[in-house]
C-alpha positions in Angstrom: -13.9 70.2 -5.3 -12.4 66.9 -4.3 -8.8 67.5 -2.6 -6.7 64.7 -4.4 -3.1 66.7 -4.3 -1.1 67.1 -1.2 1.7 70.0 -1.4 4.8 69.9 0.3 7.1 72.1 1.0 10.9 71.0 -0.3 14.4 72.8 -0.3 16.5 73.1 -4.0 18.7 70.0 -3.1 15.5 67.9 -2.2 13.9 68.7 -5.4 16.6 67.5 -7.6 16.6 64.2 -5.6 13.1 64.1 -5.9 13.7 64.2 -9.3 16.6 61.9 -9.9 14.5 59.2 -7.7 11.4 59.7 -8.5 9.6 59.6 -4.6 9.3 61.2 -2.0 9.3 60.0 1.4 7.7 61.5 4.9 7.5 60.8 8.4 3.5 61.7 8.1 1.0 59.4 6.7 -1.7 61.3 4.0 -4.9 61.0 3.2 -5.6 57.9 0.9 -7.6 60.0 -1.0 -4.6 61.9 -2.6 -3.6 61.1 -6.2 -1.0 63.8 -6.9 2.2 65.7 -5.1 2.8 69.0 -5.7 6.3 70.3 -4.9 6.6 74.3 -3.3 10.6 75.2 -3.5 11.3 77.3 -0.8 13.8 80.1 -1.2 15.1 81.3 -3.6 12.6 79.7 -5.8 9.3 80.5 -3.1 6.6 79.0 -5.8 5.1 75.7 -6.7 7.0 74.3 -9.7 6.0 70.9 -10.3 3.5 68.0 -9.3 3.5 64.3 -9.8 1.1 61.0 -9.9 1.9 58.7 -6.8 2.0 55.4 -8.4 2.6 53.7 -4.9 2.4 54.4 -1.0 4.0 52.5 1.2 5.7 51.9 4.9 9.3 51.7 4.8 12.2 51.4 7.4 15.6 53.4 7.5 17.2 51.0 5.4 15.1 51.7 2.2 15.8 55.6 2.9 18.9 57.0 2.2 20.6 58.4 5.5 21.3 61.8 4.2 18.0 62.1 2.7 16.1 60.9 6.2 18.8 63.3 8.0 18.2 66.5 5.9 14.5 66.0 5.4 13.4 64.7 8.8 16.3 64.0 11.3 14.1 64.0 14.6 11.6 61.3 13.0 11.7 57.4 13.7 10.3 54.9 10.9 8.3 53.9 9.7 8.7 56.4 6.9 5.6 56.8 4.4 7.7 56.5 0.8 5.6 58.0 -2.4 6.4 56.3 -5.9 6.2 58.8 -8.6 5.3 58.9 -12.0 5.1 61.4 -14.5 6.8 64.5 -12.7 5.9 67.6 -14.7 6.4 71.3 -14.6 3.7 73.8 -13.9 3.2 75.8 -17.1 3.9 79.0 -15.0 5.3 78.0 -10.9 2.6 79.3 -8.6 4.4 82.3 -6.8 4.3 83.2 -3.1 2.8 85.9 -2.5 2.1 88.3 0.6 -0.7 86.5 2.0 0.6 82.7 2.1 3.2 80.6 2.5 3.2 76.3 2.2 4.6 75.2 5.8 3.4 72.3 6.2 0.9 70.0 3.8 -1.4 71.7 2.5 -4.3 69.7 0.5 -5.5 70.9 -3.0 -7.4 69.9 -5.8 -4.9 69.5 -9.1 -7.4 70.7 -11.3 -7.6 74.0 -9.6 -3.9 74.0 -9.2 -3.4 73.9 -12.8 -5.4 77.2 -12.7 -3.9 79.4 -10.6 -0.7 81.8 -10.5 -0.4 83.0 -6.8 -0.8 80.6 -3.6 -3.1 83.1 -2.0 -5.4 82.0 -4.9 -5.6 78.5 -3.2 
């Protein structure tokens, strides 16, 4: 199965940014490949509860990142800053739990269609 989802693992506070704004912005660069964004809320949440289209990748400097955002989500990076458009952020049906034998750390690639499948991350 082709991997065209990247998770990522985000904090309550993030999320509802993510939300409000509609991207998402890293230090990293992903693979072109990737279509889709899936969001794993750490704790208390510890599950994957939504994914999103990215409608647009692109560089960006510290002045097209909020401060507060760049210094709560990566203070120790320099730009340029890899910026996701989103479109279409939806809810899993059910979140994708944590369970005993995994946890998202770092990006983790997926296929969506599989994702959509699933109810534990050990499953992935």
């Amino acid at each position: 199965m082709e991997k065209d989802t990247v998770i990522v693992s985000v904090d309550n506070i993030s999320i509802k940014k993510i939300r409000e704004d509609n991207f998402y912005a890293t230090p990293k660069t992903f693979l072109k490949e990737i279509k889709f964004i899936a969001f794993y809320e750490s704790s208390p949440v510890s599950g994957i509860t939504c994914y999103a289209e990215i409608d647009k990748l692109e560089k960006v400097g510290d002045d097209e990142i909020n401060f507060l955002y760049r210094l709560r989500n990566f203070p120790e990076a320099n730009p340029p800053y890899t910026k996701m458009s989103l479109k279409n952020i939806k809810n899993f049906k059910e979140m994708i739990k944590k369970d005993n034998k995994r946890v998202i750390q770092g990006p983790v690639y997926a296929n969506l269609k599989r994702l959509l499948t699933i109810k534990k991350l050990s499953e992935l």
